[in-house]
PDB file of C-alpha atoms in Angstrom:
ATOM      1  CA  MET A1330      24.474 -31.537  10.441  1.00  0.00           C
ATOM      2  CA  GLN A1331      24.210 -27.708   9.537  1.00  0.00           C
ATOM      3  CA  LYS A1332      23.444 -25.731  12.775  1.00  0.00           C
ATOM      4  CA  MET A1333      19.864 -24.325  12.464  1.00  0.00           C
ATOM      5  CA  GLU A1334      19.460 -20.671  12.923  1.00  0.00           C
ATOM      6  CA  LYS A1335      17.419 -19.489  16.229  1.00  0.00           C
ATOM      7  CA  LYS A1336      17.359 -15.812  15.335  1.00  0.00           C
ATOM      8  CA  ALA A1337      14.520 -14.597  13.290  1.00  0.00           C
ATOM      9  CA  ALA A1338      15.360 -12.687  10.040  1.00  0.00           C
ATOM     10  CA  SER A1339      13.660  -9.554   9.022  1.00  0.00           C
ATOM     11  CA  TYR A1340      11.077  -9.415   6.060  1.00  0.00           C
ATOM     12  CA  THR A1341      12.978  -8.217   3.197  1.00  0.00           C
ATOM     13  CA  GLY A1342      12.653  -8.947  -0.512  1.00  0.00           C
ATOM     14  CA  ILE A1343       9.829 -11.094  -1.595  1.00  0.00           C
ATOM     15  CA  TYR A1344       8.398 -11.342   2.189  1.00  0.00           C
ATOM     16  CA  GLY A1345       8.282  -7.602   2.255  1.00  0.00           C
ATOM     17  CA  MET A1346       5.941  -7.020  -0.647  1.00  0.00           C
ATOM     18  CA  HIS A1347       2.624  -7.243   1.023  1.00  0.00           C
ATOM     19  CA  LYS A1348       1.387  -6.672   4.751  1.00  0.00           C
ATOM     20  CA  TYR A1349      -0.117  -9.837   6.431  1.00  0.00           C
ATOM     21  CA  TRP A1350      -1.084 -10.350   9.885  1.00  0.00           C
ATOM     22  CA  SER A1351       1.233 -12.687  12.115  1.00  0.00           C
ATOM     23  CA  LYS A1352       3.927 -13.409   9.381  1.00  0.00           C
ATOM     24  CA  LYS A1353       6.422 -16.098  10.602  1.00  0.00           C
ATOM     25  CA  PRO A1354      10.154 -15.631  10.174  1.00  0.00           C
ATOM     26  CA  PHE A1355      10.965 -16.950   6.819  1.00  0.00           C
ATOM     27  CA  ASN A1356      14.355 -18.260   7.935  1.00  0.00           C
ATOM     28  CA  LEU A1357      13.275 -20.345  10.320  1.00  0.00           C
ATOM     29  CA  VAL A1358      10.378 -21.942   8.571  1.00  0.00           C
ATOM     30  CA  GLY A1359      12.758 -22.640   5.820  1.00  0.00           C
ATOM     31  CA  ASN A1360      15.339 -24.320   7.969  1.00  0.00           C
ATOM     32  CA  LEU A1361      12.716 -26.603   9.504  1.00  0.00           C
ATOM     33  CA  ILE A1362      11.483 -27.506   5.983  1.00  0.00           C
ATOM     34  CA  LEU A1363      15.198 -28.334   5.129  1.00  0.00           C
ATOM     35  CA  LYS A1364      15.491 -30.255   8.116  1.00  0.00           C
ATOM     36  CA  TYR A1365      12.363 -32.447   7.931  1.00  0.00           C
ATOM     37  CA  SER A1366      11.968 -33.045   4.175  1.00  0.00           C
ATOM     38  CA  LYS A1367      13.637 -33.764   1.348  1.00  0.00           C
ATOM     39  CA  GLU A1368      13.721 -32.327  -2.528  1.00  0.00           C
ATOM     40  CA  ASN A1369      10.519 -33.076  -4.449  1.00  0.00           C
ATOM     41  CA  ASP A1370       8.835 -33.722  -0.953  1.00  0.00           C
ATOM     42  CA  ILE A1371       5.081 -32.385  -0.457  1.00  0.00           C
ATOM     43  CA  VAL A1372       4.904 -29.373   2.006  1.00  0.00           C
ATOM     44  CA  LEU A1373       1.488 -28.893   3.332  1.00  0.00           C
ATOM     45  CA  ASP A1374       0.113 -25.834   5.357  1.00  0.00           C
ATOM     46  CA  PRO A1375      -3.567 -25.843   5.962  1.00  0.00           C
ATOM     47  CA  PHE A1376      -3.401 -22.326   7.407  1.00  0.00           C
ATOM     48  CA  CYS A1377      -0.955 -20.648   4.927  1.00  0.00           C
ATOM     49  CA  GLY A1378      -1.515 -16.832   5.663  1.00  0.00           C
ATOM     50  CA  SER A1379       0.983 -14.946   3.320  1.00  0.00           C
ATOM     51  CA  GLY A1380       2.496 -18.143   2.062  1.00  0.00           C
ATOM     52  CA  ILE A1381       5.864 -17.912   3.809  1.00  0.00           C
ATOM     53  CA  SER A1382       5.813 -21.966   4.341  1.00  0.00           C
ATOM     54  CA  VAL A1383       4.756 -22.494   0.555  1.00  0.00           C
ATOM     55  CA  ILE A1384       7.439 -20.096  -0.749  1.00  0.00           C
ATOM     56  CA  GLU A1385      10.180 -21.547   1.223  1.00  0.00           C
ATOM     57  CA  ALA A1386       9.141 -25.131   0.177  1.00  0.00           C
ATOM     58  CA  VAL A1387       9.089 -23.914  -3.541  1.00  0.00           C
ATOM     59  CA  LEU A1388      12.571 -22.328  -3.310  1.00  0.00           C
ATOM     60  CA  SER A1389      14.097 -25.381  -1.919  1.00  0.00           C
ATOM     61  CA  ASN A1390      12.941 -27.807  -4.709  1.00  0.00           C
ATOM     62  CA  ARG A1391      10.011 -29.180  -2.942  1.00  0.00           C
ATOM     63  CA  LYS A1392       6.336 -29.421  -3.876  1.00  0.00           C
ATOM     64  CA  ALA A1393       3.788 -27.331  -1.693  1.00  0.00           C
ATOM     65  CA  ILE A1394      -0.107 -27.062  -1.090  1.00  0.00           C
ATOM     66  CA  GLY A1395      -1.413 -24.094   0.846  1.00  0.00           C
ATOM     67  CA  ILE A1396      -5.016 -23.982   2.099  1.00  0.00           C
ATOM     68  CA  ASP A1397      -6.553 -20.885   3.882  1.00  0.00           C
ATOM     69  CA  ILE A1398     -10.217 -19.777   4.791  1.00  0.00           C
ATOM     70  CA  ASN A1399      -9.073 -16.136   3.900  1.00  0.00           C
ATOM     71  CA  PRO A1400      -9.032 -15.719   0.192  1.00  0.00           C
ATOM     72  CA  MET A1401      -6.594 -12.864   0.379  1.00  0.00           C
ATOM     73  CA  ALA A1402      -4.113 -15.226   1.724  1.00  0.00           C
ATOM     74  CA  ILE A1403      -4.325 -17.425  -1.452  1.00  0.00           C
ATOM     75  CA  PHE A1404      -4.081 -14.448  -3.475  1.00  0.00           C
ATOM     76  CA  ILE A1405      -0.850 -13.066  -1.852  1.00  0.00           C
ATOM     77  CA  THR A1406       0.754 -16.736  -1.940  1.00  0.00           C
ATOM     78  CA  ARG A1407       0.042 -17.017  -5.678  1.00  0.00           C
ATOM     79  CA  GLU A1408       1.060 -13.469  -6.545  1.00  0.00           C
ATOM     80  CA  SER A1409       4.291 -13.877  -4.823  1.00  0.00           C
ATOM     81  CA  LEU A1410       5.347 -16.871  -6.432  1.00  0.00           C
ATOM     82  CA  ILE A1411       4.030 -16.218  -9.840  1.00  0.00           C
ATOM     83  CA  LYS A1412       6.620 -15.728 -13.004  1.00  0.00           C
ATOM     84  CA  ILE A1413       5.730 -13.019 -15.565  1.00  0.00           C
ATOM     85  CA  ASN A1414       8.101 -11.641 -18.161  1.00  0.00           C
ATOM     86  CA  SER A1415       9.306  -8.106 -16.685  1.00  0.00           C
ATOM     87  CA  ASP A1416       9.313  -6.799 -20.388  1.00  0.00           C
ATOM     88  CA  LYS A1417       5.201  -7.359 -20.322  1.00  0.00           C
ATOM     89  CA  ILE A1418       5.108  -5.740 -16.607  1.00  0.00           C
ATOM     90  CA  GLU A1419       7.009  -2.640 -17.857  1.00  0.00           C
ATOM     91  CA  SER A1420       4.857  -2.247 -20.774  1.00  0.00           C
ATOM     92  CA  GLU A1421       1.573  -2.621 -19.031  1.00  0.00           C
ATOM     93  CA  PHE A1422       2.790  -0.434 -16.442  1.00  0.00           C
ATOM     94  CA  LYS A1423       3.422   2.565 -18.814  1.00  0.00           C
ATOM     95  CA  SER A1424      -0.107   1.952 -20.305  1.00  0.00           C
ATOM     96  CA  LEU A1425      -1.453   2.237 -17.099  1.00  0.00           C
ATOM     97  CA  GLN A1426       0.614   5.219 -16.173  1.00  0.00           C
ATOM     98  CA  LYS A1427      -0.496   6.981 -19.327  1.00  0.00           C
ATOM     99  CA  LYS A1428      -3.981   6.500 -18.407  1.00  0.00           C
ATOM    100  CA  CYS A1429      -4.097   7.312 -14.766  1.00  0.00           C
ATOM    101  CA  GLU A1430      -1.126   9.848 -13.728  1.00  0.00           C
ATOM    102  CA  SER A1431      -2.186  13.027 -15.057  1.00  0.00           C
ATOM    103  CA  LYS A1432      -5.722  12.560 -13.890  1.00  0.00           C
ATOM    104  CA  ILE A1433      -4.930  11.304 -10.223  1.00  0.00           C
ATOM    105  CA  ASN A1434      -2.157  14.191 -10.077  1.00  0.00           C
ATOM    106  CA  ASP A1435      -5.011  16.798 -10.889  1.00  0.00           C
ATOM    107  CA  LEU A1436      -6.534  15.626  -7.577  1.00  0.00           C
ATOM    108  CA  TYR A1437      -3.960  17.118  -5.464  1.00  0.00           C
ATOM    109  CA  LYS A1438      -2.721  20.200  -7.405  1.00  0.00           C
ATOM    110  CA  VAL A1439      -1.356  23.069  -5.456  1.00  0.00           C
ATOM    111  CA  LYS A1440      -1.483  26.153  -6.879  1.00  0.00           C
ATOM    112  CA  ARG A1441       1.148  28.990  -5.737  1.00  0.00           C
ATOM    113  CA  ASP A1442       1.462  32.297  -7.578  1.00  0.00           C
ATOM    114  CA  ASP A1443       1.755  31.326 -11.289  1.00  0.00           C
ATOM    115  CA  HIS A1444       2.966  27.608 -10.816  1.00  0.00           C
ATOM    116  CA  VAL A1445       1.148  24.599 -10.278  1.00  0.00           C
ATOM    117  CA  PHE A1446       2.611  21.839  -8.271  1.00  0.00           C
ATOM    118  CA  THR A1447       1.520  18.169  -7.176  1.00  0.00           C
ATOM    119  CA  GLY A1448       1.107  17.936  -3.297  1.00  0.00           C
ATOM    120  CA  THR A1449       2.529  14.811  -1.742  1.00  0.00           C
ATOM    121  CA  HIS A1450       1.378  15.214   1.780  1.00  0.00           C
ATOM    122  CA  PHE A1451      -1.829  16.719   3.214  1.00  0.00           C
ATOM    123  CA  LEU A1452      -2.091  16.900   7.086  1.00  0.00           C
ATOM    124  CA  TRP A1453      -5.268  17.284   8.877  1.00  0.00           C
ATOM    125  CA  SER A1454      -5.979  18.041  12.354  1.00  0.00           C
ATOM    126  CA  ASP A1455      -9.265  17.753  14.238  1.00  0.00           C
ATOM    127  CA  GLY A1456     -10.941  17.616  10.473  1.00  0.00           C
ATOM    128  CA  SER A1457      -9.314  20.643   9.062  1.00  0.00           C
ATOM    129  CA  LEU A1458      -6.525  20.832   6.282  1.00  0.00           C
ATOM    130  CA  ASP A1459      -3.570  21.806   8.265  1.00  0.00           C
ATOM    131  CA  GLU A1460      -0.360  21.535   6.141  1.00  0.00           C
ATOM    132  CA  ILE A1461       0.571  20.649   2.801  1.00  0.00           C
ATOM    133  CA  TRP A1462       3.664  19.277   1.278  1.00  0.00           C
ATOM    134  CA  TYR A1463       5.034  19.497  -2.036  1.00  0.00           C
ATOM    135  CA  SER A1464       7.903  19.701  -4.222  1.00  0.00           C
ATOM    136  CA  ASP A1465       9.102  22.979  -6.319  1.00  0.00           C
ATOM    137  CA  GLU A1466      10.821  23.409  -9.409  1.00  0.00           C
ATOM    138  CA  LYS A1467      14.212  22.347  -7.820  1.00  0.00           C
ATOM    139  CA  LYS A1468      13.054  19.087  -6.340  1.00  0.00           C
ATOM    140  CA  LYS A1469      13.135  20.634  -2.941  1.00  0.00           C
ATOM    141  CA  LYS A1470      10.481  19.983  -0.298  1.00  0.00           C
ATOM    142  CA  VAL A1471       8.109  22.905   0.528  1.00  0.00           C
ATOM    143  CA  ILE A1472       5.735  22.608   3.501  1.00  0.00           C
ATOM    144  CA  THR A1473       3.004  25.345   3.343  1.00  0.00           C
ATOM    145  CA  ASN A1474      -0.457  26.443   5.238  1.00  0.00           C
ATOM    146  CA  PRO A1475      -3.322  25.660   2.863  1.00  0.00           C
ATOM    147  CA  ASN A1476      -5.090  28.461   1.379  1.00  0.00           C
ATOM    148  CA  GLN A1477      -8.815  28.963   0.551  1.00  0.00           C
ATOM    149  CA  LYS A1478      -8.578  26.901  -3.013  1.00  0.00           C
ATOM    150  CA  ASP A1479      -6.482  24.022  -1.120  1.00  0.00           C
ATOM    151  CA  VAL A1480      -9.328  23.601   0.963  1.00  0.00           C
ATOM    152  CA  GLU A1481     -12.171  23.939  -1.446  1.00  0.00           C
ATOM    153  CA  LEU A1482     -10.445  21.295  -3.536  1.00  0.00           C
ATOM    154  CA  ALA A1483     -10.054  18.909  -0.722  1.00  0.00           C
ATOM    155  CA  ASN A1484     -13.421  19.282   0.573  1.00  0.00           C
ATOM    156  CA  SER A1485     -15.062  19.077  -3.031  1.00  0.00           C
ATOM    157  CA  PHE A1486     -14.757  15.328  -2.854  1.00  0.00           C
ATOM    158  CA  SER A1487     -17.430  12.999  -1.009  1.00  0.00           C
ATOM    159  CA  TYR A1488     -17.734   9.209  -0.996  1.00  0.00           C
ATOM    160  CA  GLU A1489     -21.233   9.443  -2.291  1.00  0.00           C
ATOM    161  CA  LYS A1490     -19.897  10.938  -5.465  1.00  0.00           C
ATOM    162  CA  ILE A1491     -17.377   8.253  -6.357  1.00  0.00           C
ATOM    163  CA  PRO A1492     -18.685   6.784  -9.580  1.00  0.00           C
ATOM    164  CA  PHE A1493     -16.190   3.539  -9.317  1.00  0.00           C
ATOM    165  CA  TYR A1494     -16.116   0.682  -6.866  1.00  0.00           C
ATOM    166  CA  LEU A1495     -15.843   1.581  -3.206  1.00  0.00           C
ATOM    167  CA  PRO A1496     -16.015  -1.105  -0.490  1.00  0.00           C
ATOM    168  CA  LYS A1497     -19.174  -0.370   1.599  1.00  0.00           C
ATOM    169  CA  ALA A1498     -18.813  -2.974   4.151  1.00  0.00           C
ATOM    170  CA  LYS A1499     -19.056  -2.198   7.887  1.00  0.00           C
ATOM    171  CA  PHE A1500     -16.277  -3.055  10.490  1.00  0.00           C
ATOM    172  CA  PHE A1501     -17.301  -5.113  13.407  1.00  0.00           C
ATOM    173  CA  HIS A1502     -16.863  -3.478  16.666  1.00  0.00           C
ATOM    174  CA  ASN A1503     -13.176  -4.265  18.057  1.00  0.00           C
ATOM    175  CA  SER A1504     -11.958  -1.673  20.598  1.00  0.00           C
ATOM    176  CA  ARG A1505      -8.482  -3.011  20.334  1.00  0.00           C
ATOM    177  CA  ILE A1506      -7.992  -1.752  17.339  1.00  0.00           C
ATOM    178  CA  ASN A1507     -10.327   1.285  17.743  1.00  0.00           C
ATOM    179  CA  ALA A1508     -12.934  -0.035  15.202  1.00  0.00           C
ATOM    180  CA  LYS A1509     -16.596   0.988  15.691  1.00  0.00           C
ATOM    181  CA  SER A1510     -19.778  -1.027  14.094  1.00  0.00           C
ATOM    182  CA  ASN A1511     -20.622   2.237  12.730  1.00  0.00           C
ATOM    183  CA  MET A1512     -17.478   2.663  10.440  1.00  0.00           C
ATOM    184  CA  HIS A1513     -17.147   1.545   6.855  1.00  0.00           C
ATOM    185  CA  VAL A1514     -13.988   0.321   5.319  1.00  0.00           C
ATOM    186  CA  TYR A1515     -13.886   3.424   3.105  1.00  0.00           C
ATOM    187  CA  ASP A1516     -13.648   5.592   6.148  1.00  0.00           C
ATOM    188  CA  LEU A1517      -9.692   4.581   6.336  1.00  0.00           C
ATOM    189  CA  PHE A1518      -9.575   6.803   3.461  1.00  0.00           C
ATOM    190  CA  THR A1519     -10.201  10.471   2.776  1.00  0.00           C
ATOM    191  CA  PRO A1520     -12.905  11.294  -0.149  1.00  0.00           C
ATOM    192  CA  ARG A1521     -10.199  12.268  -2.230  1.00  0.00           C
ATOM    193  CA  ASN A1522      -7.867   9.132  -1.999  1.00  0.00           C
ATOM    194  CA  ALA A1523     -10.870   6.822  -1.921  1.00  0.00           C
ATOM    195  CA  PHE A1524     -11.716   8.500  -5.364  1.00  0.00           C
ATOM    196  CA  ALA A1525      -8.000   8.252  -6.451  1.00  0.00           C
ATOM    197  CA  LEU A1526      -7.808   4.790  -5.533  1.00  0.00           C
ATOM    198  CA  SER A1527     -11.084   3.442  -6.963  1.00  0.00           C
ATOM    199  CA  PHE A1528     -10.179   5.260 -10.281  1.00  0.00           C
ATOM    200  CA  LEU A1529      -6.755   3.395 -10.395  1.00  0.00           C
ATOM    201  CA  LEU A1530      -8.452   0.001  -9.696  1.00  0.00           C
ATOM    202  CA  SER A1531     -11.135   0.584 -12.437  1.00  0.00           C
ATOM    203  CA  LYS A1532      -8.246   1.131 -14.807  1.00  0.00           C
ATOM    204  CA  ILE A1533      -6.467  -2.084 -13.337  1.00  0.00           C
ATOM    205  CA  GLU A1534      -9.619  -3.934 -14.070  1.00  0.00           C
ATOM    206  CA  GLU A1535      -9.491  -3.032 -17.799  1.00  0.00           C
ATOM    207  CA  ILE A1536      -6.304  -5.246 -18.190  1.00  0.00           C
ATOM    208  CA  ASN A1537      -7.016  -7.904 -20.634  1.00  0.00           C
ATOM    209  CA  ASP A1538      -4.270 -10.293 -19.502  1.00  0.00           C
ATOM    210  CA  SER A1539      -5.243 -12.051 -16.340  1.00  0.00           C
ATOM    211  CA  GLU A1540      -2.171 -12.715 -14.802  1.00  0.00           C
ATOM    212  CA  LEU A1541      -0.979  -9.095 -15.516  1.00  0.00           C
ATOM    213  CA  LYS A1542      -4.137  -7.827 -13.655  1.00  0.00           C
ATOM    214  CA  ASN A1543      -3.804  -9.869 -10.821  1.00  0.00           C
ATOM    215  CA  LEU A1544      -0.251  -8.915 -10.232  1.00  0.00           C
ATOM    216  CA  PHE A1545      -1.080  -5.273 -10.370  1.00  0.00           C
ATOM    217  CA  LYS A1546      -4.067  -5.680  -8.028  1.00  0.00           C
ATOM    218  CA  PHE A1547      -1.227  -7.243  -5.904  1.00  0.00           C
ATOM    219  CA  CYS A1548       0.572  -4.167  -5.961  1.00  0.00           C
ATOM    220  CA  PHE A1549      -2.525  -2.132  -5.434  1.00  0.00           C
ATOM    221  CA  THR A1550      -3.459  -4.041  -2.463  1.00  0.00           C
ATOM    222  CA  ALA A1551       0.189  -3.730  -1.199  1.00  0.00           C
ATOM    223  CA  SER A1552       0.124  -0.033  -1.293  1.00  0.00           C
ATOM    224  CA  LEU A1553      -3.334   0.804   0.342  1.00  0.00           C
ATOM    225  CA  GLY A1554      -1.920   1.121   3.759  1.00  0.00           C
ATOM    226  CA  GLN A1555       0.220   4.159   2.620  1.00  0.00           C
ATOM    227  CA  ALA A1556      -2.892   6.078   1.380  1.00  0.00           C
ATOM    228  CA  SER A1557      -4.939   5.647   4.282  1.00  0.00           C
ATOM    229  CA  LYS A1558      -5.366   7.703   7.312  1.00  0.00           C
ATOM    230  CA  MET A1559      -3.177   5.169   9.253  1.00  0.00           C
ATOM    231  CA  VAL A1560      -0.285   6.862   7.898  1.00  0.00           C
ATOM    232  CA  PHE A1561       1.229   9.451  10.571  1.00  0.00           C
ATOM    233  CA  VAL A1562       3.836  11.754  10.024  1.00  0.00           C
ATOM    234  CA  ILE A1563       7.400  11.259  10.631  1.00  0.00           C
ATOM    235  CA  ASN A1564       9.732  14.362   9.899  1.00  0.00           C
ATOM    236  CA  LYS A1565      12.809  12.933  11.291  1.00  0.00           C
ATOM    237  CA  ARG A1566      13.930   9.408  12.356  1.00  0.00           C
ATOM    238  CA  GLY A1567      14.830   8.766  15.713  1.00  0.00           C
ATOM    239  CA  LYS A1568      13.978  11.039  18.816  1.00  0.00           C
ATOM    240  CA  PHE A1569      11.357  13.692  18.544  1.00  0.00           C
ATOM    241  CA  ASN A1570      11.088  16.981  20.133  1.00  0.00           C
ATOM    242  CA  GLU A1571       7.848  18.404  21.642  1.00  0.00           C
ATOM    243  CA  ASN A1572       6.759  20.106  18.311  1.00  0.00           C
ATOM    244  CA  GLN A1573       7.650  17.023  16.297  1.00  0.00           C
ATOM    245  CA  GLN A1574       5.693  14.860  18.536  1.00  0.00           C
ATOM    246  CA  LYS A1575       2.553  16.998  18.070  1.00  0.00           C
ATOM    247  CA  ILE A1576       3.040  16.583  14.342  1.00  0.00           C
ATOM    248  CA  GLN A1577       3.629  13.025  14.741  1.00  0.00           C
ATOM    249  CA  LYS A1578       0.088  12.564  15.919  1.00  0.00           C
ATOM    250  CA  CYS A1579      -1.666  14.128  12.737  1.00  0.00           C
ATOM    251  CA  PHE A1580      -2.477  11.827   9.705  1.00  0.00           C
ATOM    252  CA  ALA A1581      -0.926  12.250   6.368  1.00  0.00           C
ATOM    253  CA  TRP A1582      -3.495  11.692   3.647  1.00  0.00           C
ATOM    254  CA  ARG A1583      -0.930  10.360   0.930  1.00  0.00           C
ATOM    255  CA  TYR A1584      -1.901   9.574  -2.548  1.00  0.00           C
ATOM    256  CA  ALA A1585      -0.585   6.300  -3.992  1.00  0.00           C
ATOM    257  CA  ARG A1586       2.658   6.727  -5.572  1.00  0.00           C
ATOM    258  CA  THR A1587       1.883   3.669  -8.187  1.00  0.00           C
ATOM    259  CA  ARG A1588       4.932   3.764 -10.231  1.00  0.00           C
ATOM    260  CA  LYS A1589       7.416   3.534  -6.961  1.00  0.00           C
ATOM    261  CA  ILE A1590       5.366   0.776  -5.339  1.00  0.00           C
ATOM    262  CA  ILE A1591       4.770  -1.250  -8.538  1.00  0.00           C
ATOM    263  CA  LYS A1592       8.577  -1.305  -9.520  1.00  0.00           C
ATOM    264  CA  LYS A1593       9.579  -2.223  -6.209  1.00  0.00           C
ATOM    265  CA  ALA A1594       7.174  -4.895  -5.807  1.00  0.00           C
ATOM    266  CA  THR A1595       7.807  -6.553  -9.379  1.00  0.00           C
ATOM    267  CA  TYR A1596      11.696  -6.173  -9.948  1.00  0.00           C
TER     268      TYR A1596
END
């Protein structure tokens, strides 16, 4: 009998595509499926979560049934297994990019002298725009202080002016995650990022092919964390000096880099 692994593997590949609470080690789950079932057996997981047991069962030639009270769990599980022609994905992505890229980039314009750049990071401290990062003509990272135009552009957005879908549900109070009952879901994003994301989602909703639409929604939801206030700045991996630790405490408001995320999630 093959010796079973006891060390949990890290989440890479298909299991690293989307965040989900309390994922189980896929290699250990897969070993249990191989040990206690045969090919073509049915594997049932009544609390499937991100779908690791379902995916492992399918990949080892078992049949699988996944059940969960959370519709997001079912959505993630299904989209992790769906098969769509890569040419169709690429074609739809290019169409989506054409509709969205320039409009979203315009939201993050950084004007310096006679040049216009697209900001990649906007660092805030105590409610004020503190620092901006962008790449110059030579693709070199530039870190600069915001000028009056930068501040005016950042402050020109508001949740109330967003004409697209915006999640308005409130959190329930949970001190463990610093969530207060007067906080809305949209409070996790700056008004500018909320606008960009809601606009992108509106274009995804216009996709006619339902399977492609759901795949791009999967990529969209997978990217949300990186466009939220929960992202903090890491200037350098490893140990931090005092100034770097101070910067790390600031939040980076990052716009969704859709192309990079979608390609990573679908190829």
